[in-house]
Coordinates of C-alpha atoms in Angstrom, one line a residue:
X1 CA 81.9 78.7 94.8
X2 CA 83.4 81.5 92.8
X3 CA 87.4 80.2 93.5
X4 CA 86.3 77.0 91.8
X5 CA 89.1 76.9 88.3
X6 CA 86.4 78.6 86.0
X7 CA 86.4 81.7 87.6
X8 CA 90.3 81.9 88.2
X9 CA 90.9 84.4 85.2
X10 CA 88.6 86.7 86.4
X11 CA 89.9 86.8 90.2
X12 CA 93.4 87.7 89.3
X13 CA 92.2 90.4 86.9
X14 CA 90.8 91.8 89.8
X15 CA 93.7 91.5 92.3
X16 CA 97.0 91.1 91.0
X17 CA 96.7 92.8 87.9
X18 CA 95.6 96.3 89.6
X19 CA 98.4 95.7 91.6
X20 CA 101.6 95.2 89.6
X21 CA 100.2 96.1 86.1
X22 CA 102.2 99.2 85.4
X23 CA 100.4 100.8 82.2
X24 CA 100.4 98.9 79.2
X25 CA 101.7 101.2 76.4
X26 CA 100.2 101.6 72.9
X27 CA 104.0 101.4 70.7
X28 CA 104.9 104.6 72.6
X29 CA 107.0 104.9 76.0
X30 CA 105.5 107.4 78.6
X31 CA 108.0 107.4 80.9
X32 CA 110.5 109.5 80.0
X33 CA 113.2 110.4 82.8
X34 CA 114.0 114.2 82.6
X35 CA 117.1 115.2 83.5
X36 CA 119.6 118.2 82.8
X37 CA 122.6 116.6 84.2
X38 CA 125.6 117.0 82.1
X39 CA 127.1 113.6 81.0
X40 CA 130.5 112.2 82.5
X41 CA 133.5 113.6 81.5
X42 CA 135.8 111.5 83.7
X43 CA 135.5 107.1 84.2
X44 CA 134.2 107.1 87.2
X45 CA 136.1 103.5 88.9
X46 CA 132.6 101.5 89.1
X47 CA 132.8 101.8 85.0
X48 CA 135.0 99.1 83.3
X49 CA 136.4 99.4 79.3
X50 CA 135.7 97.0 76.8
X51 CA 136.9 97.1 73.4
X52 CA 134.6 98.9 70.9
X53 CA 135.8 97.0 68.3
X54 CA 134.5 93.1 70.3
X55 CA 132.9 94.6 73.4
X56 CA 131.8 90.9 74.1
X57 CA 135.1 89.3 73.8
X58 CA 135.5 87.1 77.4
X59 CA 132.5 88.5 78.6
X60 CA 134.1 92.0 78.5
X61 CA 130.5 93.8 78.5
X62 CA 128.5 91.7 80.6
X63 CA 131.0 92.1 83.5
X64 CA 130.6 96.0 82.4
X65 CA 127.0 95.9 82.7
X66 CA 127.3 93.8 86.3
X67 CA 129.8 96.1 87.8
X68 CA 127.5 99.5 87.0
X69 CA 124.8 98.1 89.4
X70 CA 126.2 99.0 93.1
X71 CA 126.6 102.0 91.8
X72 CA 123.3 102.6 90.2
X73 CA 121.4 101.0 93.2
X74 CA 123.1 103.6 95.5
X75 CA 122.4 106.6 93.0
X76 CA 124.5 108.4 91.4
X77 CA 123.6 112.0 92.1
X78 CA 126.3 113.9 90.5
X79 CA 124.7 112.9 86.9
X80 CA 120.9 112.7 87.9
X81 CA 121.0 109.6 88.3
X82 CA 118.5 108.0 91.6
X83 CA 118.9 105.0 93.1
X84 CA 117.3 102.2 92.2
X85 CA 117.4 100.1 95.4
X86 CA 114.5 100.8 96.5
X87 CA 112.9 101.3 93.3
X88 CA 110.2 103.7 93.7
X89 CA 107.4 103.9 91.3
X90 CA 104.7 107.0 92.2
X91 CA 101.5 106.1 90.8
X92 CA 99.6 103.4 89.0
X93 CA 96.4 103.7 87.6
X94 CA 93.9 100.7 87.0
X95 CA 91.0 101.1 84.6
X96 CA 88.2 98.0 83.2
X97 CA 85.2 98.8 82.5
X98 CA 83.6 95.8 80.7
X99 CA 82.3 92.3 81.3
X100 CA 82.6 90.2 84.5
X101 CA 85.2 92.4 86.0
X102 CA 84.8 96.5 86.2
X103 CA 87.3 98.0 88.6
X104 CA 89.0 101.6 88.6
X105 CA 91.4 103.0 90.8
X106 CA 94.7 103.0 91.3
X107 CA 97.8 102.3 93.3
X108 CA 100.5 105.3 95.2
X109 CA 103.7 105.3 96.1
X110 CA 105.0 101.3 95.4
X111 CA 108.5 100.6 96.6
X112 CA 109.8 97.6 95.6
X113 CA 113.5 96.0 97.2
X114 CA 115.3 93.7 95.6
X115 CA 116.9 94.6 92.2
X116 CA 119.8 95.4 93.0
X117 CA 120.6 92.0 94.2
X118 CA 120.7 91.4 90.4
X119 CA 122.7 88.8 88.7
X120 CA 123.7 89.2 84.8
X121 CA 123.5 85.9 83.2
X122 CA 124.2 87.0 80.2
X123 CA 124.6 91.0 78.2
X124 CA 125.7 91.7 75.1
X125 CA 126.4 94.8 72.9
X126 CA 126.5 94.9 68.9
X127 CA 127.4 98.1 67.6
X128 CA 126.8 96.8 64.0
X129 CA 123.5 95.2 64.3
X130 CA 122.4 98.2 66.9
X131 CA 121.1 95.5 69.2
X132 CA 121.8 95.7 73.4
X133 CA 120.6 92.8 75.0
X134 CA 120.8 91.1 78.7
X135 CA 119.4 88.6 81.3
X136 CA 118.8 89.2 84.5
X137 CA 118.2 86.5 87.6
X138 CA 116.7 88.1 90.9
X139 CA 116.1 85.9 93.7
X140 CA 113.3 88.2 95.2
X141 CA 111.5 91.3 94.6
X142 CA 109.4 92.6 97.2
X143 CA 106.6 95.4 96.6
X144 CA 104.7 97.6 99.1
X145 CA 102.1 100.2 97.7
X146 CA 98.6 102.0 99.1
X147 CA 95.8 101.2 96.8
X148 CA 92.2 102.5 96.1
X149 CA 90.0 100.3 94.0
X150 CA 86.7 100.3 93.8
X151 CA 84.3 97.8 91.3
X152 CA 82.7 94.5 90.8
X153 CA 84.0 91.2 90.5
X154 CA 81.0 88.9 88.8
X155 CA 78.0 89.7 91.0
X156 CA 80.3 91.0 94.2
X157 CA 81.3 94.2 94.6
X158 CA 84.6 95.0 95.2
X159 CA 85.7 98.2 97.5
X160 CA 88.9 98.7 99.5
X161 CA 91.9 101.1 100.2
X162 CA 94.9 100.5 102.1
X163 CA 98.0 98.7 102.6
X164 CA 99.0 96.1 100.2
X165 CA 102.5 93.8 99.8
X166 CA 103.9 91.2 97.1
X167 CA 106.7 88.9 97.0
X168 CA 108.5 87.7 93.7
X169 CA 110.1 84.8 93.9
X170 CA 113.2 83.7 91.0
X171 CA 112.3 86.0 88.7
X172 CA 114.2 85.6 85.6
X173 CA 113.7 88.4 83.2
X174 CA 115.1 88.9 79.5
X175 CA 115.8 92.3 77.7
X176 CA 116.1 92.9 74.2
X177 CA 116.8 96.5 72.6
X178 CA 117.2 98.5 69.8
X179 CA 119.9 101.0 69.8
X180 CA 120.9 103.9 67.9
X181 CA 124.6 106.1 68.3
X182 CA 123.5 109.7 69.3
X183 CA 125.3 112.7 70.2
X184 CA 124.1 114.3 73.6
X185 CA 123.1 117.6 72.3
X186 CA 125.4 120.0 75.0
X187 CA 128.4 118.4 74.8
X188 CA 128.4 116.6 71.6
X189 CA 129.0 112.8 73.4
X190 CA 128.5 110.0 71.3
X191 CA 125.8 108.2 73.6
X192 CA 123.6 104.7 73.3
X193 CA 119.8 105.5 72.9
X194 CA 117.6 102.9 73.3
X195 CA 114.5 103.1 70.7
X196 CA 112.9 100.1 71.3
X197 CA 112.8 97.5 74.0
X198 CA 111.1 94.1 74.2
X199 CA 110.9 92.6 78.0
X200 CA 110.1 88.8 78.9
X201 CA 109.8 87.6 82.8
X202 CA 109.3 84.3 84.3
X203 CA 108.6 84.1 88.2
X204 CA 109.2 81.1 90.0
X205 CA 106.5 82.1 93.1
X206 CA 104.5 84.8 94.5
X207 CA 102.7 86.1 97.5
X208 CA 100.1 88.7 97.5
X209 CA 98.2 90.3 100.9
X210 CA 95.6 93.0 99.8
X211 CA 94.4 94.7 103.0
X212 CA 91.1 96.3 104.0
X213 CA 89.5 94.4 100.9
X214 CA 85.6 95.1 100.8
X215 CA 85.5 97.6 103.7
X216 CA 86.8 95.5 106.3
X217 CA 85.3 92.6 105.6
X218 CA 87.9 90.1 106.9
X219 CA 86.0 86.7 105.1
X220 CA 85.5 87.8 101.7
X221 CA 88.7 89.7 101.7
X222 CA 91.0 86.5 103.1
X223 CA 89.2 84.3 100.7
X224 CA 90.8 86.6 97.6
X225 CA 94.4 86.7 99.6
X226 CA 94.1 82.6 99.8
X227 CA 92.4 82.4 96.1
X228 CA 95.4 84.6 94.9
X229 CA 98.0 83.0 96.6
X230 CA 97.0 79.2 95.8
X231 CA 97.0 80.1 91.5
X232 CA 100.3 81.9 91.4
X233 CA 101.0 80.5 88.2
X234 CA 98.3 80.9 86.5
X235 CA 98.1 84.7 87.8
X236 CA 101.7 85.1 86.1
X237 CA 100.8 83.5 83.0
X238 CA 97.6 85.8 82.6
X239 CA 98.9 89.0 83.4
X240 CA 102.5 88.3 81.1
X241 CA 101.5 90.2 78.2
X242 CA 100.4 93.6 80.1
X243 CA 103.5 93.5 82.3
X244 CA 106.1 92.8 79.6
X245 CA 104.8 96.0 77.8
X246 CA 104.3 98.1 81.1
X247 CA 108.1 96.8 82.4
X248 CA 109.5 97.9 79.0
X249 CA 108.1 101.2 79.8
X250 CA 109.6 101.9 83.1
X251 CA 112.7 99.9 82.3
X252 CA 113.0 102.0 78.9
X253 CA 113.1 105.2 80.5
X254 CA 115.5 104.0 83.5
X255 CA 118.0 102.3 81.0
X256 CA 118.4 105.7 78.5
X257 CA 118.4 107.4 81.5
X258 CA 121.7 105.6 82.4
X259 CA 123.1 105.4 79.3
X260 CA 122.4 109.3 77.9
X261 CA 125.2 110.2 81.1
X262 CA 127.7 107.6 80.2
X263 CA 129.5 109.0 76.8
X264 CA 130.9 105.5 74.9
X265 CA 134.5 107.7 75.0
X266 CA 135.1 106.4 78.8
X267 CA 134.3 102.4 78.5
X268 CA 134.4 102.2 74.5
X269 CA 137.9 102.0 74.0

C-alpha cells in the first residue's frame, strides 16, 4: 500500500507542496509591488503615534501595527495600496523533476480569506538596532486556487486540473526584519525599508480537497484527499522550510509596500 508511513514524504510532495508552496527564493525577493502612488502627507485616523524615541513603551507600536489592519484589509486605494482580505495571489508555479516524485505545473488565481482576522501578539520596532519584528495568531486561513499538474508519483502517474481548496487551522506565524531609514525619492520622506525578512509558521490543522485528480478518477484521487488529510502534521513539518522562504517573499513585498506610503513624520513623533 503506497499510504503506508514510508511513502508519506513523497505523497505530500506531490499534493500539498504544489499547492501552497509559493516559490522558494534563492537570497533574492521577486516580488516586488510596483506602485507610483505618492506617500501620505496627512495621518490618516486608522494610523496611531508612538514615540520615536521608545516606540515600544506600553505596547505603543504593537497597538500601531494592530490598528493599520482594517484598514489594509479594506485597501487603501488613495496610496496603491489593495486589499488584503481576500488576499489574492495570481500564479504559482510547481517544478520537480528528479527521483520518486516528477510533477510540473502550476496553480492560478488562489484567493485566500482569513488574514485579516489577525491578532498581534506581539510587534516591535528598534530604530537603533534596525530590527522590525512581530507575531501574528490567525484562527483560520482558507485557500481556493485552479491547478494543472501533471507527473508521477512512484510508479503512478499523476494528471489533473481543476478546483482545489485548503483550510489552516491556528496558524501562528513569526516575522523577523531588517530595516533600513530611506528617503522616498519624490518627496524626500524618511520611510522604513525592509531588506531582509526571516518568516516562521506553525499550523495547528489542515484540510486539503484536490479535485479531478488523475482524470476523474474518483478512487485513486479520494485516496490522496484521505492520505493528505490523515498526516497533516507531518505535511506541515515537510514543506516548512520552502514555505518560510516563499511567505517571506510575498510578505516582503506586501509589508514595504505598506511601509514606502507611510512617511515615519505622521506616527514617529
Amino acid at each position: 500500500n503506497m499510504f503506508t508511513t514510508p511513502y508519506w514524504k513523497l505523497a505530500v510532495s506531490l499534493g500539498v507542496m504544489a499547492l501552497v508552496y509559493v516559490t522558494a527564493c534563492s537570497g533574492a525577493y521577486t516580488r516586488e509591488i510596483v506602485n507610483d502612488k505618492l506617500p501620505l502627507q496627512e495621518r490618516p485616523s486608522w494610523l496611531q503615534t508612538c514615540k520615536r524615541s521608545n516606540p515600544n513603551e506600553n505596547k505603543c507600536f504593537r497597538q500601531l501595527f494592530e490598528g493599520c489592519f482594517p484598514a489594509l484589509a479594506a485597501g487603501v486605494p488613495e496610496i496603491g495600496v489593495k486589499s488584503f482580505e481576500p488576499l489574492n495571489i495570481d500564479q504559482v508555479s510547481v517544478s520537480k523533476g528528479s527521483g520518486n516524485l516528477v510533477l510540473s505545473g502550476g496553480f492560478q488565481n488562489l484567493i485566500i480569506r482569513g488574514p485579516s482576522n489577525a491578532t498581534v501578539k506581539r510587534a516591535n520596532l528598534d530604530l537603533d538596532r534596525r530590527l522590525l519584528n512581530f507575531e501574528l495568531e490567525l484562527p483560520k486561513l482558507r485557500i481556493r486556487a485552479k491547478y494543472n499538474l501533471k507527473g508521477n508519483i512512484l510508479l503512478l502517474p499523476l494528471v489533473g486540473s481543476g478546483d482545489v481548496a485548503m483550510a489552516l487551522k491556528n496558524v501562528h506565524t513569526t516575522v523577523y526584519t531588517r530595516i533600513s531609514l530611506r528617503n522616498e525619492t519624490r518627496t524626500g520622506d524618511e520611510i522604513i525599508h525592509i531588506d531582509e525578512m526571516k518568516v516562521g509558521f506553525e499550523v495547528g490543522a489542515m484540510r486539503i480537497h484536490l479535485k479531478n485528480l488523475f482524470n476523474g478518477n474518483d478512487i485513486l484521487a479520494a485516496s490522496i484527499n484521505s492520505f493528505l488529510n490523515q498526516n497533516g502534521k507531518e505535511v506541515i513539518a515537510e514543506l516548512r522550510p520552502d514555505l518560510e522562504l516563499g511567505l517571506a517573499d510575498i510578505f516582503h513585498g506586501l509589508w514595504n509596500n505598506v511601509f514606502s506610503k507611510m512617511p515615519t513624520k505622521l506616527w514617529l513623533v
